[in-house]
Tab-separated table of C-alpha atoms in Angstrom:
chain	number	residue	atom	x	y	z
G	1	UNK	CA	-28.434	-14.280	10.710
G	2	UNK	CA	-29.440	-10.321	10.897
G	3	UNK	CA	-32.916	-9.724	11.751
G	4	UNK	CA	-32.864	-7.064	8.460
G	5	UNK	CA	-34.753	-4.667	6.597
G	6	UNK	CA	-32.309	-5.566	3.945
G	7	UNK	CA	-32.309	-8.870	2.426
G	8	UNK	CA	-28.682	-9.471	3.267
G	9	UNK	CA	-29.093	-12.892	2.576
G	10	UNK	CA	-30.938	-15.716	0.481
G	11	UNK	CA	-31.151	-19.349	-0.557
G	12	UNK	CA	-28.278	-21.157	-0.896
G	13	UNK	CA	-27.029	-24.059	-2.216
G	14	UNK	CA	-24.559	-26.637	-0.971
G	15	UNK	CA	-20.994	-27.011	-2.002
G	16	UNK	CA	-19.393	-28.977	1.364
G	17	UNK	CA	-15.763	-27.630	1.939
G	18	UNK	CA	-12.967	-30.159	2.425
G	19	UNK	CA	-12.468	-31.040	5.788
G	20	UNK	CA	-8.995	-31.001	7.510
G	21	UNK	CA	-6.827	-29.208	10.727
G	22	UNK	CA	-3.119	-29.423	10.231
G	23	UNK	CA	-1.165	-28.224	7.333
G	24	UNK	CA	-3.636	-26.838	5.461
G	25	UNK	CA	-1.247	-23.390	4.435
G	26	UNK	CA	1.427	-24.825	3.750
G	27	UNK	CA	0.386	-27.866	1.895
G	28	UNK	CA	-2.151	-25.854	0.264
G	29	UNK	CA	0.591	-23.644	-1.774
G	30	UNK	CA	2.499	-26.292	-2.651
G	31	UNK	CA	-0.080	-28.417	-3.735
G	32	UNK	CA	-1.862	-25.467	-6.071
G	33	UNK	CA	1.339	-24.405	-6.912
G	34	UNK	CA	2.129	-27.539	-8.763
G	35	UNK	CA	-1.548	-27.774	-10.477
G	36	UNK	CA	-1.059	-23.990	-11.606
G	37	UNK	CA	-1.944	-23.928	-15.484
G	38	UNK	CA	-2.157	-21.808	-18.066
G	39	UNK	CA	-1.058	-18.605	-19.688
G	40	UNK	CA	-0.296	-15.254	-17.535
G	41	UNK	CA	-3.465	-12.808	-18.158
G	42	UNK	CA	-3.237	-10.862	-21.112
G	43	UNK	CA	-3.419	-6.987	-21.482
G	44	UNK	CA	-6.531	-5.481	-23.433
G	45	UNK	CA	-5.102	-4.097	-26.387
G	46	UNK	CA	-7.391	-0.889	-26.664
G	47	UNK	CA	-6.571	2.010	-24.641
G	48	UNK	CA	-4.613	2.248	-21.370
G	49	UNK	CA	-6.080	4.961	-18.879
G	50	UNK	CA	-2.671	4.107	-16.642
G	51	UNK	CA	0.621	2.954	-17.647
G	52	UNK	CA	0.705	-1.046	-17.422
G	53	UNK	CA	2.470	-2.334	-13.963
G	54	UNK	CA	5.686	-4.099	-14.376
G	55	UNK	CA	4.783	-8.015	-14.202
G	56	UNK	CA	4.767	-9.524	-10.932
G	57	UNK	CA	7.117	-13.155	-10.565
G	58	UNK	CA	4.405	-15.770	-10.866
G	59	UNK	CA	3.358	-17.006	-7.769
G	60	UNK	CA	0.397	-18.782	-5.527
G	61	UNK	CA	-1.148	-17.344	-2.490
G	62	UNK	CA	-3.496	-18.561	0.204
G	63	UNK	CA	-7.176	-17.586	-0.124
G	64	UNK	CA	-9.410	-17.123	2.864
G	65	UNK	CA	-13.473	-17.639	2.368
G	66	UNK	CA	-16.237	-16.401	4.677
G	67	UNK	CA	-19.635	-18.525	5.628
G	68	UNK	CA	-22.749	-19.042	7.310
G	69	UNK	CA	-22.233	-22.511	9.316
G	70	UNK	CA	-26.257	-22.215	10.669
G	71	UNK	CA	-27.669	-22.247	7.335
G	72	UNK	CA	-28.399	-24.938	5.342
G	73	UNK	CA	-25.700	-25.927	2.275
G	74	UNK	CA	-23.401	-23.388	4.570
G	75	UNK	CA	-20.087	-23.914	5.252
G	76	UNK	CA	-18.125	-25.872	8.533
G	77	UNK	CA	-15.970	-23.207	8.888
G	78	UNK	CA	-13.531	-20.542	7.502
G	79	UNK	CA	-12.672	-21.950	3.872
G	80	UNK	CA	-9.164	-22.086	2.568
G	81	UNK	CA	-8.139	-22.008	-1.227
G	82	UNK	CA	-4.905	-20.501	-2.812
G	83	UNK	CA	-4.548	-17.951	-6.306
G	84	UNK	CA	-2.548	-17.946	-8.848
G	85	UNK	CA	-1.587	-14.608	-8.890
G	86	UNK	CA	-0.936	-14.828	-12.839
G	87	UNK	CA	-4.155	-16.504	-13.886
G	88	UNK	CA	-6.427	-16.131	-11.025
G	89	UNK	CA	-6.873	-19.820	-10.819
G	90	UNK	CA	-8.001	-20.920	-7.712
G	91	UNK	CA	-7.560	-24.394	-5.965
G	92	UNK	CA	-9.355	-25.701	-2.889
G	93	UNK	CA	-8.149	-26.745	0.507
G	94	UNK	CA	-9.234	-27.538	4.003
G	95	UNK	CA	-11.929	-26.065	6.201
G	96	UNK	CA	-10.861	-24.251	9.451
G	97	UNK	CA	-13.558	-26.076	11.683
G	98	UNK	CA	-14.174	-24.685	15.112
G	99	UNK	CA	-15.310	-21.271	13.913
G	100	UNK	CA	-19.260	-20.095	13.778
G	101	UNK	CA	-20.853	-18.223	11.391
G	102	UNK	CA	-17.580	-16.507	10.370
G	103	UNK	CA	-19.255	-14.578	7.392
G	104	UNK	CA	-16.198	-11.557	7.401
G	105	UNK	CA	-13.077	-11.695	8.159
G	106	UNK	CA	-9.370	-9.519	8.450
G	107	UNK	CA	-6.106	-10.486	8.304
G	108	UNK	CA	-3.288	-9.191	11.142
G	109	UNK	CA	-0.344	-7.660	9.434
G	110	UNK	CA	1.844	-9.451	11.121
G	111	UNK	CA	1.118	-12.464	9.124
G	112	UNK	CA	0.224	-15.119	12.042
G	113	UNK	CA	-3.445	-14.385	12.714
G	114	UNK	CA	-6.888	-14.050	11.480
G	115	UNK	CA	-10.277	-12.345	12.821
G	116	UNK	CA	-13.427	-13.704	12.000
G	117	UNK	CA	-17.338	-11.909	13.099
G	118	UNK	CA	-19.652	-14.751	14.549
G	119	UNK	CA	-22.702	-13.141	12.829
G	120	UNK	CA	-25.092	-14.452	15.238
G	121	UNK	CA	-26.931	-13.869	18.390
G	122	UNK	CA	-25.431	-13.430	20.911
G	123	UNK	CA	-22.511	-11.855	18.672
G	124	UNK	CA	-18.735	-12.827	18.948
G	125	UNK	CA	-14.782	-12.377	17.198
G	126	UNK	CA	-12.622	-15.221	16.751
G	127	UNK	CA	-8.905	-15.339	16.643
G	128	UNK	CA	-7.212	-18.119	14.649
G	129	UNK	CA	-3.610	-18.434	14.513
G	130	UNK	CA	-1.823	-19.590	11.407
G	131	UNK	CA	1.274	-21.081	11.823
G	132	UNK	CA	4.221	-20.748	9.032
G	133	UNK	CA	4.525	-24.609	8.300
G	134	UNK	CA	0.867	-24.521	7.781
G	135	UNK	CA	-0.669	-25.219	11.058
G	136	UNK	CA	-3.855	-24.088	12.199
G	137	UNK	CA	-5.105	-22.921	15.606
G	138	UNK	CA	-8.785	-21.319	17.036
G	139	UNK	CA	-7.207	-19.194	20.062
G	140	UNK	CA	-10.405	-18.682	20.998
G	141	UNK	CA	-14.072	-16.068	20.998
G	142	UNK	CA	-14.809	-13.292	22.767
G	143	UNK	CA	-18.228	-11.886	22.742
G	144	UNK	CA	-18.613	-8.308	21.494
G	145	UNK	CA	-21.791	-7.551	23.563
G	146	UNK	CA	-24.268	-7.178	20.809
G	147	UNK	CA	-25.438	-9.383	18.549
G	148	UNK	CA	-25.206	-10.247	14.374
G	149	UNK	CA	-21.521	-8.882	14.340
G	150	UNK	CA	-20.893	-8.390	10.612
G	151	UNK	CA	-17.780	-6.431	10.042
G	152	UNK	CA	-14.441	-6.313	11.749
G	153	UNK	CA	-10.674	-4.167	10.903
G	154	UNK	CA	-7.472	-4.405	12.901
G	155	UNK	CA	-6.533	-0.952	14.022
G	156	UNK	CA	-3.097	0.327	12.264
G	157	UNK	CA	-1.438	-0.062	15.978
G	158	UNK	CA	-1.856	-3.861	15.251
G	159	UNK	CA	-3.412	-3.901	18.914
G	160	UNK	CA	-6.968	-3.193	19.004
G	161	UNK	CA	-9.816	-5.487	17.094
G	162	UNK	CA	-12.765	-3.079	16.136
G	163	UNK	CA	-16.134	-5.006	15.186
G	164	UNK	CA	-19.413	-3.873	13.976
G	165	UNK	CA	-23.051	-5.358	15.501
G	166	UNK	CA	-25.845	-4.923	12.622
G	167	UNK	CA	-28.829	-6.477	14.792
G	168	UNK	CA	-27.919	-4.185	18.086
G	169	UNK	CA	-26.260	-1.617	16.246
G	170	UNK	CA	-23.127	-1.012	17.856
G	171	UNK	CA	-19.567	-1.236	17.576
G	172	UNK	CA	-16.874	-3.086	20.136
G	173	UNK	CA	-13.368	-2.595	20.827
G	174	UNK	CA	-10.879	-6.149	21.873
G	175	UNK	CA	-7.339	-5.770	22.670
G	176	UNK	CA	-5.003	-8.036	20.807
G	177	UNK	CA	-2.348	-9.935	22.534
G	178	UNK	CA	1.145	-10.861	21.780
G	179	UNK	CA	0.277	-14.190	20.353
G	180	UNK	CA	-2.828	-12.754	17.925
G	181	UNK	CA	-5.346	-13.925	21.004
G	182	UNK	CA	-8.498	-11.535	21.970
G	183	UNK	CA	-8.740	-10.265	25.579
G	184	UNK	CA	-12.100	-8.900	27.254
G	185	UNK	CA	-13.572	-6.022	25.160
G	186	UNK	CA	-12.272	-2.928	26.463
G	187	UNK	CA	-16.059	-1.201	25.210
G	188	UNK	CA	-18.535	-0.802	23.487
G	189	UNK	CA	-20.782	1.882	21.946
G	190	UNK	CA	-24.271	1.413	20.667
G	191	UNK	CA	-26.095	4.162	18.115
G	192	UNK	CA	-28.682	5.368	20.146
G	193	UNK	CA	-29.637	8.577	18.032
G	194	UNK	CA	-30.489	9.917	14.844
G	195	UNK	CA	-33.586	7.658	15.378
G	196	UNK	CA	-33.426	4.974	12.620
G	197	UNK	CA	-34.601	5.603	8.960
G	198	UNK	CA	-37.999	5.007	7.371
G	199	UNK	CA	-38.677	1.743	7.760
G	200	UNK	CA	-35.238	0.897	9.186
G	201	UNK	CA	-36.193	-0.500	12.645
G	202	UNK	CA	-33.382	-0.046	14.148
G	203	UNK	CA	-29.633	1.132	13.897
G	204	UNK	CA	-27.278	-0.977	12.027
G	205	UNK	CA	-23.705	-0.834	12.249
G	206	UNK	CA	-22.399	-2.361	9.092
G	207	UNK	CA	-18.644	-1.245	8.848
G	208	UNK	CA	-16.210	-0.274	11.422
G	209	UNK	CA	-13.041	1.135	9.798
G	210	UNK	CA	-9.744	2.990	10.748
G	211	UNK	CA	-9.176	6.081	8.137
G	212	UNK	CA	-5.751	6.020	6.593
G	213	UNK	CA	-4.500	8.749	9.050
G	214	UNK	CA	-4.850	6.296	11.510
G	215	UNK	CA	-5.897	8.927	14.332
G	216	UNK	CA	-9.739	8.095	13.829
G	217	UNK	CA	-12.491	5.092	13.158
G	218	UNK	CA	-15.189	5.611	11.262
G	219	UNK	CA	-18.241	3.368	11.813
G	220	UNK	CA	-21.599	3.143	8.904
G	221	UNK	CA	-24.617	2.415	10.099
G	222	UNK	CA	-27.135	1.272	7.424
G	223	UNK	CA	-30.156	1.958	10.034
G	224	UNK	CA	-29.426	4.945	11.214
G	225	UNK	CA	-28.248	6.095	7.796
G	226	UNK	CA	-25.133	7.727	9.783
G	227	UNK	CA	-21.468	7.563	9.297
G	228	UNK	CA	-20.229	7.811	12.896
G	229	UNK	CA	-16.497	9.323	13.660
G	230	UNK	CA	-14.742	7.923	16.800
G	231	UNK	CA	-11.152	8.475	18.076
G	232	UNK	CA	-9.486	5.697	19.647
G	233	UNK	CA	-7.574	5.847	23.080
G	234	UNK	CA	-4.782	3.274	22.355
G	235	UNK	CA	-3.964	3.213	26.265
G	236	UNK	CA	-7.535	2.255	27.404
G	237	UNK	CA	-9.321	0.562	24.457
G	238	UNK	CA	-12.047	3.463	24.096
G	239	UNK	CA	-13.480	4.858	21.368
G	240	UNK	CA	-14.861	9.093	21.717
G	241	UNK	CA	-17.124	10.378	18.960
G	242	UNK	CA	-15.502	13.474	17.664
G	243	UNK	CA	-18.059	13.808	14.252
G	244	UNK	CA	-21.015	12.657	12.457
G	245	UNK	CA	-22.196	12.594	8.594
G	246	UNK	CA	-25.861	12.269	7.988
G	247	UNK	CA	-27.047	10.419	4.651
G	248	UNK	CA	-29.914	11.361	3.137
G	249	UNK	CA	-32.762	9.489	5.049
G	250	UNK	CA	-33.702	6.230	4.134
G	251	UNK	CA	-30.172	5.291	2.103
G	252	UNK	CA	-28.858	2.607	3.931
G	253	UNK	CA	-24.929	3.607	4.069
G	254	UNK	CA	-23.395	0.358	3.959
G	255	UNK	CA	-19.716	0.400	3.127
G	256	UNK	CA	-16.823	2.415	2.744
G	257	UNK	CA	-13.968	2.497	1.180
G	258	UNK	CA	-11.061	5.266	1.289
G	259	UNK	CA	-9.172	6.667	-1.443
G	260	UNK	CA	-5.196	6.004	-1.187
G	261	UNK	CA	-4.962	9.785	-0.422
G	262	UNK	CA	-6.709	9.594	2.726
G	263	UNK	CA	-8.818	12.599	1.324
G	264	UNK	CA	-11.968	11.146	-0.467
G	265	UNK	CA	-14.242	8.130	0.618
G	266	UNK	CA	-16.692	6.073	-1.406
G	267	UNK	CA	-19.799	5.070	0.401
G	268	UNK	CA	-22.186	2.444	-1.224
G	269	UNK	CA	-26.063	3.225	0.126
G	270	UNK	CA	-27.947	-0.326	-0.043
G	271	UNK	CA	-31.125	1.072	0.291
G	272	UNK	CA	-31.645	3.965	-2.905
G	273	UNK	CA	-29.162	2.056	-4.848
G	274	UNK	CA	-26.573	4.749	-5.066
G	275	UNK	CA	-22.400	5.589	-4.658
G	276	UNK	CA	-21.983	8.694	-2.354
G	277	UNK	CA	-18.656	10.596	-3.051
G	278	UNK	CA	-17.222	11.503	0.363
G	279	UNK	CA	-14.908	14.377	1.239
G	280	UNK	CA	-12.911	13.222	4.238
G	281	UNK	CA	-11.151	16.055	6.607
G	282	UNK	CA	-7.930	13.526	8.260
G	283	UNK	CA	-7.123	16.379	10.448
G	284	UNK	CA	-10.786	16.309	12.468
G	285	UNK	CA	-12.292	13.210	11.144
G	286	UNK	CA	-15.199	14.713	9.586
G	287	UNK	CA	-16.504	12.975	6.745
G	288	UNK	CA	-18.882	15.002	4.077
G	289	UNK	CA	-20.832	13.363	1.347
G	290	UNK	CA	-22.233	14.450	-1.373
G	291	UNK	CA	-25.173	13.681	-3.747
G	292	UNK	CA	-25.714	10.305	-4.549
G	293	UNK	CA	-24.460	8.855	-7.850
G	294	UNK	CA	-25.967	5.895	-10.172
G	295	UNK	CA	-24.705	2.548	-9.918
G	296	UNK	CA	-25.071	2.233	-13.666
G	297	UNK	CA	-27.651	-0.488	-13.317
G	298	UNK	CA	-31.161	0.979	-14.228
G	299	UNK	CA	-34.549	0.715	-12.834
G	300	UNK	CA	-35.413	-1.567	-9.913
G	301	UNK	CA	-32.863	-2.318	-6.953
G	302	UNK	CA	-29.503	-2.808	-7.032
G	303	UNK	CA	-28.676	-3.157	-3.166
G	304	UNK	CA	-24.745	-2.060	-3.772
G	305	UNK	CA	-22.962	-4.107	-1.323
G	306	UNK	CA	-19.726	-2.810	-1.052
G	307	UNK	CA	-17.033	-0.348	-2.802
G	308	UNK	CA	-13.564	-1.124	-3.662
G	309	UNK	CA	-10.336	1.027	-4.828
G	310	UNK	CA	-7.446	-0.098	-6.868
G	311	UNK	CA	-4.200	0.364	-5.013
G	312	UNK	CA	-3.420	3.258	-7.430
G	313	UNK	CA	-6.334	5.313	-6.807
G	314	UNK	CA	-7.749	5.024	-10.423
G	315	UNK	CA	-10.611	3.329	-10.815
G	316	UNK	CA	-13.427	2.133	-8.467
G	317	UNK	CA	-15.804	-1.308	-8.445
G	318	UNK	CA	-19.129	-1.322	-6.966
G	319	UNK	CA	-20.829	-4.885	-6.529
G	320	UNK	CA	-24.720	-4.446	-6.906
G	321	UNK	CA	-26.629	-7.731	-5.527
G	322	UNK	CA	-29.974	-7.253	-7.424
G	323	UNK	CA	-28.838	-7.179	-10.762
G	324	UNK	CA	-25.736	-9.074	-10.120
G	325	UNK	CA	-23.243	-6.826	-11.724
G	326	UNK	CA	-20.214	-5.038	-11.063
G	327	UNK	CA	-19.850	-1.328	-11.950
G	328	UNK	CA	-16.993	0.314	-12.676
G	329	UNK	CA	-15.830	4.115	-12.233
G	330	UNK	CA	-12.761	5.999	-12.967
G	331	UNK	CA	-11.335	8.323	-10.269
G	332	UNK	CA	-11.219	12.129	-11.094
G	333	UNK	CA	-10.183	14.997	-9.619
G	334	UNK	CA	-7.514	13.610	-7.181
G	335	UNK	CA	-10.304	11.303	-5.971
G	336	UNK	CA	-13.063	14.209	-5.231
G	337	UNK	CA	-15.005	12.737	-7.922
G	338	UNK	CA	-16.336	9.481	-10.378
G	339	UNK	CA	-17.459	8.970	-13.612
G	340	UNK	CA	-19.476	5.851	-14.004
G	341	UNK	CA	-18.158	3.659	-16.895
G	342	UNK	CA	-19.537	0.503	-17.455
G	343	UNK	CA	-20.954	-2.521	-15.757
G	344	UNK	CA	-20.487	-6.320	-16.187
G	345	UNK	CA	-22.061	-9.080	-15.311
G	346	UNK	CA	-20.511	-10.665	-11.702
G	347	UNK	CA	-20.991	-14.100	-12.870
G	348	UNK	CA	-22.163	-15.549	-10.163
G	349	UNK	CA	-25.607	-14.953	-7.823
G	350	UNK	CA	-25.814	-12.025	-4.993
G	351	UNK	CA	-22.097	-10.721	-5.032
G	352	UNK	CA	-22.078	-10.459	-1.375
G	353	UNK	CA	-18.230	-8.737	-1.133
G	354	UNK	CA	-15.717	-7.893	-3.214
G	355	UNK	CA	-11.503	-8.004	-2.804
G	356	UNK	CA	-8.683	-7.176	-4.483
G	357	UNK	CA	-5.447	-8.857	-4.683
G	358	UNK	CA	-2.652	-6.799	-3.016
G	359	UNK	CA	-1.400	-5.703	-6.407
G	360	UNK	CA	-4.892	-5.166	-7.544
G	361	UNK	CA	-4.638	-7.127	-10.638
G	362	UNK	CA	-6.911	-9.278	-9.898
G	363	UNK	CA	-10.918	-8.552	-8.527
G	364	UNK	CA	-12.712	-11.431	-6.527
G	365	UNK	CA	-16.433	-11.632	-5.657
G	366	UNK	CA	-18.007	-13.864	-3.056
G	367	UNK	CA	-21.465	-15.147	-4.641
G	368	UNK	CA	-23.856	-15.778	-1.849
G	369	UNK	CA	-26.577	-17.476	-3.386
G	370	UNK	CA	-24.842	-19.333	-6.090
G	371	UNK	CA	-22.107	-20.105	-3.158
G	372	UNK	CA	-19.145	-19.628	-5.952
G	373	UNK	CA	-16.133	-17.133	-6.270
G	374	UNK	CA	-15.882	-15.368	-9.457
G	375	UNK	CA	-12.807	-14.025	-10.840
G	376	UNK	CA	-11.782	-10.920	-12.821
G	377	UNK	CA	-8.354	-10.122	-14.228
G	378	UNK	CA	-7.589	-6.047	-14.129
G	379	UNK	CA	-6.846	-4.348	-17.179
G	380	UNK	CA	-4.662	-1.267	-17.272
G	381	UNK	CA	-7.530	0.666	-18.107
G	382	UNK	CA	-9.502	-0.919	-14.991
G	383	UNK	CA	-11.322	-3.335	-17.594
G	384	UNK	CA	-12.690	-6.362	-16.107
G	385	UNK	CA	-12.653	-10.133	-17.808
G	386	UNK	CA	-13.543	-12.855	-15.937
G	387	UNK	CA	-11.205	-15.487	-15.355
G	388	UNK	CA	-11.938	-18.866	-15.643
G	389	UNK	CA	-14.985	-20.886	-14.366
G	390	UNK	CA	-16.648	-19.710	-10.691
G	391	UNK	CA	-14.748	-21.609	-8.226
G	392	UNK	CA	-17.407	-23.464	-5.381
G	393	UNK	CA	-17.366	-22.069	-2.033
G	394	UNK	CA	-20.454	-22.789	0.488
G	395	UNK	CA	-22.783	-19.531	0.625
G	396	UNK	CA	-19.712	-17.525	-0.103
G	397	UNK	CA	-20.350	-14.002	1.618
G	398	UNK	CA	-16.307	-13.069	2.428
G	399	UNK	CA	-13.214	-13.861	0.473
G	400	UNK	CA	-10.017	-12.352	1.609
G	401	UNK	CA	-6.639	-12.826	-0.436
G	402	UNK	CA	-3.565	-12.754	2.183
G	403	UNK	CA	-0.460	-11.263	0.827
C-alpha cells in the first residue's frame, strides 16, 4: 500500500470473489447474457444538451475489477464480471488468481491481453493473456524498479507498457512482446526536482499517460505537484523530458484526462479539492493550466480522485472521495473551459475510479471502502441515474469495461 500523505485508502470490508482459472470470458458472457433482465435505460424527458445517440444492439460485455490482495476483506486477484450494455446490470464471475495487489489496470487493443500495477513494495506490472474461448493466462511480472506502482497506459504503438511509482515517484517503460508478455524495462525516470510540496514528503507519480497525438507522455505527480512531459523513443524504450507544468503548490495533481480534441486536459488536484482546466500544445507537449475550479461539493475535503470525458467531448465527471459524490460539468468553448452543473451522490463509499463504457452511456465507479460498483446510466444531457443496486466487488479501487 502507498506510504501517503493522501489517504488513498481505508477500511474495507469483505466481499470474497468467486474463484476459478479456465473459461471464465467466455462462459462469463454467455452465462450473464442469459440472466440479462429488464427494460433498456430510458431517456430523461427534460432537455437534451446533445442530440440522443442512435441505440446500440443489446449486448453483454466482460467487466474487469481492480484490488488490494494484502489487505484484509481484499480481493484474490483481478475480478471478472460482465454488463449489460442496455441496463448496466452486472453479473459476477471468476477471480484471475496469480496476480498481486493489481489495484489498476489497462486493456491492449489488440484484444488478447491485460496490464495490471502490483501496488506494492518492491513495485511490479503483470501481463495476463485472455484467450478468445475464455481462457486465462498470468504471462508473467516484471518489476518496474520503484515501488507502490499505481497507474499504467499502453502506448498508441501497442509496444511499450508505461507505469507510474507513487511511493518512489517515478515512472518505467516495458516493451511488449508479440504474445502480450513484458520484457526487461527498457528505463526508468524518477522526479528528482521541484522539491516536493508542503507537507508532501516526497514525489508521487500518480498517472502516466500518452496524449492523443501520440508523439508525447505526460506523467502527474501528486508530490511534486508537477505534470511532467516526456517523449518516447519507440526504437530504444526511453522516455526525454521535453516540458513541465507547475500546479500551484500544495495541490496534489492527481489525474488527467484529455479532451477528444487533443487540445484541452482536465486535471483533478486531490489535495485543495479542485478541477484544473488545462490547455495542451500537441505540437511541443506543453501542458498549461489554469486556475483551479470547484468540485461543486462545499466546505471540507473532497479529495477528487479522478476526471473522466464522454466520448463526445460534452460533458465531464469528477469523482470526489470525501463527500462521496460525483460532479458533473458541461464542456464549453471547444473544451477550453467547464461549467460546474450538479453533483450526485456516488452511491457507494470512497469512489476510488471512475470508467466509462466505450459508448459512454453508461458511468461506473469502483467504491473502495464499501468494496461495491455503482452504476449510472448517461442521459443525453450528461444526467446521471443510478442503475440498479451496487454490485459487490472486494475493496473495489479499478473497474475497467473491455469493448
Amino acid at each position: 500500500m502507498k506510504p501517503s500523505p493522501h489517504p488513498s485508502s481505508g477500511p474495507e470490508r469483505p466481499a470474497p470473489g468467486l474463484p476459478g482459472r479456465r473459461g471464465f470470458l467466455g462462459g462469463l458472457l454467455a452465462t450473464a447474457a442469459a440472466a440479462a433482465v429488464g427494460p433498456a435505460l430510458a431517456t430523461p424527458a427534460h432537455a437534451a444538451a446533445r442530440p440522443a445517440p442512435a441505440p446500440a444492439p443489446r449486448a453483454v460485455r466482460p467487466l474487469l475489477l481492480g484490488t488490494y490482495t494484502s489487505e484484509a476483506g481484499g480481493g484474490t486477484g483481478i475480478g471478472t464480471a460482465a454488463y449489460d450494455t442496455a441496463t448496466g446490470a452486472i453479473t459476477p464471475g471468476p477471480v484471475v488468481t496469480g496476480v498481486d495487489n493489481p489495484s489498476y489496470l489497462a486493456f491492449h487493443p489488440s484484444g488478447s491481453t491485460v496490464y495490471a500495477v502490483a501496488e506494492q513494495d518492491p513495485g511490479a506490472v503483470t501481463a495476463v493473456r485472455l484467450a478468445p474461448d475464455g481462457a486465462y493466462e498470468v504471462l508473467g511480472s516484471r518489476p518496474t524498479g520503484g515501488s507502490g506502482t499505481t497507474h499504467l497506459s499502453v502506448h498508441p504503438s501497442e509496444r511499450w507498457l508505461l507505469s507510474a511509482d507513487y511511493g518512489s515517484g517515478s515512472v518505467a517503460v516495458h516493451p511488449i512482446a508479440e504474445d502480450g508478455s513484458l520484457g526487461e524495462r527498457t528505463d526508468l525516470v524518477t522526479h528528482s526536482s521541484p522539491p516536493p510540496g508542503p507537507g508532501q514528503g516526497g514525489p508521487h507519480a500518480h498517472q502516466i499517460v500518452t496524449a492523443p497525438d501520440g508523439g508525447h507522455v505526460l506523467a502527474v505527480d501528486l508530490g511534486t505537484d508537477t505534470v511532467y512531459t516526456y517523449t518516447l523513443d519507440e526504437s530504444a524504450g526511453t522516455l526525454t523530458e521535453v516540458s513541465r507544468a507547475a500546479l500551484a503548490p500544495g495541490s496534489g495533481p492527481r489525474h488527467l484526462a484529455f479532451h477528444p480534441d487533443g487540445r484541452s486536459a482536465y486535471l483533478a488536484c486531490e489535495l485543495d479539492n479542485t478541477l484544473v482546466v488545462c490547455a495542451y500544445d500537441p505540437a511541443t507537449g506543453a501542458l498549461a493550466p489554469g486556475p483551479g475550479q470547484s468540485t461543486g461539493t462545499g466546505s471540507g475535503t473532497s479529495y477528487p480522485a479522478q476526471p473522466v470525458v464522454t466520448g463526445d467531448g460534452a460533458y465531464v465527471y469528477l469523482a470526489n472521495r470525501g463527500p462521496n459524490s460525483l460532479t458533473r460539468y458541461a464542456v464549453e468553448d471547444g473544451g477550453a473551459a467547464l461549467r460546474l452543473l450538479d453533483t450526485v451522490p456516488v452511491g457507494g463509499d470512497w469512489p476510488r475510479q471512475l470508467a466509462l463504457s466505450p459508448d459512454s452511456s453508461l458511468l461506473f465507479a469502483a467504491n473502495q471502502r464499501s468494496s461495491t460498483v455503482t452504476v449510472f446510466g448517461v442521459g443525453p444531457d450528461g444526467s446521471l441515474t443510478a442503475v440498479g443496486d451496487p454490485f459487490p466487488a472486494p475493496v473495489a479501487v479499478c473497474v475497467l469495461p473491455l469493448p
